[in-house]
Amino acid sequence: QVQLAESGGGSVQAGGSLRLSCAASIPPYNYAYMGWFRQAPGKEREGVAAIYIRESGAGYDEYYPNAVKGRFTIALDNAKNTLDLQIDNLSPEDTGMYFCAARNSRSDFFLPLRPQGYNSWGQGTQVTVSS
């Protein structure tokens, strides 16, 4: 059973930064997609950053929704088996539980920023931003 474990959440003031980390129990090259999702109270889970891991160790492609471009940066560390999410210039709207997810299957029709289709999920790490 693949395990994902998030860390790095906390309470920060608006304008601050956080770096979240997702530790995977197997090397990330076993996955096709990995992503970060957040869920605010009463809202649906939404994708904030994702990667498509190219085959044969040829790097990865990054995906972000327009709402977070320029503030969120996703990074894969194959040596540490981690997927990090750097969040800068935090706002109260960024408050929520942040989840890491992974998908094994490669598909031409998969939308990496949608939570549907990811088959492994972590337990989440809470981010709270105060104004």
Tab-separated table of C-alpha atoms in Angstrom:
chain	number	residue	atom	x	y	z
A	1	GLN	CA	0.000	0.000	0.000
A	2	VAL	CA	1.490	3.266	-1.131
A	3	GLN	CA	1.652	5.852	1.634
A	4	LEU	CA	1.849	9.600	1.384
A	5	ALA	CA	2.525	11.777	4.424
A	6	GLU	CA	2.189	15.546	4.405
A	7	SER	CA	3.975	17.940	6.716
A	8	GLY	CA	4.792	21.623	7.008
A	9	GLY	CA	1.380	23.144	7.657
A	10	GLY	CA	0.779	25.718	10.358
A	11	SER	CA	-0.683	29.078	11.277
A	12	VAL	CA	0.791	32.125	9.584
A	13	GLN	CA	-0.097	35.734	8.983
A	14	ALA	CA	-1.126	37.035	5.600
A	15	GLY	CA	1.870	37.776	3.421
A	16	GLY	CA	3.938	34.994	4.916
A	17	SER	CA	5.216	31.795	3.332
A	18	LEU	CA	5.038	28.080	4.001
A	19	ARG	CA	6.705	25.060	2.472
A	20	LEU	CA	4.687	21.863	2.559
A	21	SER	CA	6.273	18.492	1.985
A	22	CYS	CA	4.812	15.145	0.967
A	23	ALA	CA	6.885	12.054	1.725
A	24	ALA	CA	6.169	9.044	-0.470
A	25	SER	CA	6.799	5.467	0.610
A	26	ILE	CA	7.993	4.520	-2.886
A	27	PRO	CA	10.123	6.474	-5.382
A	28	PRO	CA	8.060	9.034	-7.307
A	29	TYR	CA	9.127	7.604	-10.675
A	30	ASN	CA	6.557	4.861	-9.969
A	31	TYR	CA	3.828	7.457	-10.409
A	32	ALA	CA	2.509	9.206	-13.485
A	33	TYR	CA	0.980	12.167	-11.666
A	34	MET	CA	1.354	13.755	-8.260
A	35	GLY	CA	-0.443	16.776	-6.948
A	36	TRP	CA	-1.400	19.056	-4.104
A	37	PHE	CA	-5.018	19.748	-3.325
A	38	ARG	CA	-6.708	21.877	-0.696
A	39	GLN	CA	-10.093	21.792	0.894
A	40	ALA	CA	-11.570	24.696	2.817
A	41	PRO	CA	-14.466	24.135	5.229
A	42	GLY	CA	-17.699	23.718	3.315
A	43	LYS	CA	-15.962	23.706	-0.056
A	44	GLU	CA	-14.957	21.062	-2.544
A	45	ARG	CA	-11.420	19.802	-2.792
A	46	GLU	CA	-9.508	21.708	-5.472
A	47	GLY	CA	-6.174	21.242	-7.154
A	48	VAL	CA	-3.523	23.893	-6.483
A	49	ALA	CA	-0.500	22.301	-8.174
A	50	ALA	CA	0.306	19.060	-9.963
A	51	ILE	CA	3.022	17.383	-11.981
A	52	TYR	CA	3.163	14.830	-14.772
A	53	ILE	CA	6.277	12.720	-14.261
A	54	ARG	CA	7.727	11.915	-17.652
A	55	GLU	CA	8.836	8.373	-18.283
A	56	SER	CA	12.490	7.359	-18.266
A	57	GLY	CA	13.405	10.019	-15.696
A	58	ALA	CA	13.078	12.869	-18.192
A	59	GLY	CA	11.799	15.405	-15.697
A	60	TYR	CA	8.251	16.562	-15.093
A	61	ASP	CA	5.646	19.041	-16.284
A	62	GLU	CA	3.994	21.444	-13.849
A	63	TYR	CA	0.353	22.502	-13.704
A	64	TYR	CA	-1.230	25.334	-11.719
A	65	PRO	CA	-4.667	26.933	-11.742
A	66	ASN	CA	-4.631	30.611	-12.667
A	67	ALA	CA	-5.661	31.595	-9.147
A	68	VAL	CA	-2.313	30.528	-7.631
A	69	LYS	CA	0.173	31.069	-10.462
A	70	GLY	CA	3.136	33.072	-9.281
A	71	ARG	CA	2.578	32.230	-5.600
A	72	PHE	CA	2.632	28.425	-5.545
A	73	THR	CA	5.605	26.372	-6.700
A	74	ILE	CA	5.644	22.588	-6.819
A	75	ALA	CA	8.906	20.672	-6.773
A	76	LEU	CA	9.783	16.983	-6.931
A	77	ASP	CA	12.852	15.687	-5.111
A	78	ASN	CA	13.616	12.205	-6.376
A	79	ALA	CA	16.539	11.778	-3.986
A	80	LYS	CA	14.290	12.309	-0.953
A	81	ASN	CA	11.061	10.828	-2.406
A	82	THR	CA	9.255	14.074	-1.605
A	83	LEU	CA	6.914	16.432	-3.393
A	84	ASP	CA	7.133	19.941	-1.993
A	85	LEU	CA	4.797	22.903	-2.313
A	86	GLN	CA	6.174	26.387	-1.701
A	87	ILE	CA	3.436	28.906	-0.978
A	88	ASP	CA	4.337	32.594	-0.937
A	89	ASN	CA	2.334	35.728	-0.142
A	90	LEU	CA	-0.288	33.727	1.737
A	91	SER	CA	-3.792	35.126	2.066
A	92	PRO	CA	-6.705	34.070	4.302
A	93	GLU	CA	-8.281	32.516	1.195
A	94	ASP	CA	-5.462	29.952	1.223
A	95	THR	CA	-6.711	28.529	4.519
A	96	GLY	CA	-7.625	24.874	4.349
A	97	MET	CA	-6.449	21.292	4.626
A	98	TYR	CA	-3.768	20.517	2.079
A	99	PHE	CA	-3.539	16.999	0.690
A	100	CYS	CA	-0.935	15.237	-1.397
A	101	ALA	CA	-2.093	12.715	-3.994
A	102	ALA	CA	-0.587	10.337	-6.534
A	103	ARG	CA	-1.772	8.427	-9.560
A	104	ASN	CA	-0.084	5.435	-11.183
A	105	SER	CA	-1.893	5.346	-14.506
A	106	ARG	CA	-0.861	7.419	-17.508
A	107	SER	CA	-3.794	8.620	-19.560
A	108	ASP	CA	-4.156	11.109	-22.394
A	109	PHE	CA	-7.471	12.295	-20.988
A	110	PHE	CA	-6.547	12.832	-17.347
A	111	LEU	CA	-6.874	16.312	-15.885
A	112	PRO	CA	-4.120	16.618	-13.258
A	113	LEU	CA	-5.722	19.441	-11.268
A	114	ARG	CA	-8.924	17.526	-10.668
A	115	PRO	CA	-8.966	15.215	-7.623
A	116	GLN	CA	-10.900	12.504	-9.432
A	117	GLY	CA	-8.634	9.731	-10.636
A	118	TYR	CA	-5.892	9.968	-8.034
A	119	ASN	CA	-5.616	6.607	-6.302
A	120	SER	CA	-3.399	7.458	-3.305
A	121	TRP	CA	-3.970	10.233	-0.792
A	122	GLY	CA	-2.268	11.479	2.330
A	123	GLN	CA	-4.015	12.500	5.541
A	124	GLY	CA	-3.483	16.207	4.967
A	125	THR	CA	-1.804	19.103	6.726
A	126	GLN	CA	-3.685	22.169	7.943
A	127	VAL	CA	-2.805	25.662	6.764
A	128	THR	CA	-4.405	28.607	8.548
A	129	VAL	CA	-3.761	32.163	7.410
A	130	SER	CA	-4.828	35.098	9.538
A	131	SER	CA	-5.291	38.649	8.297
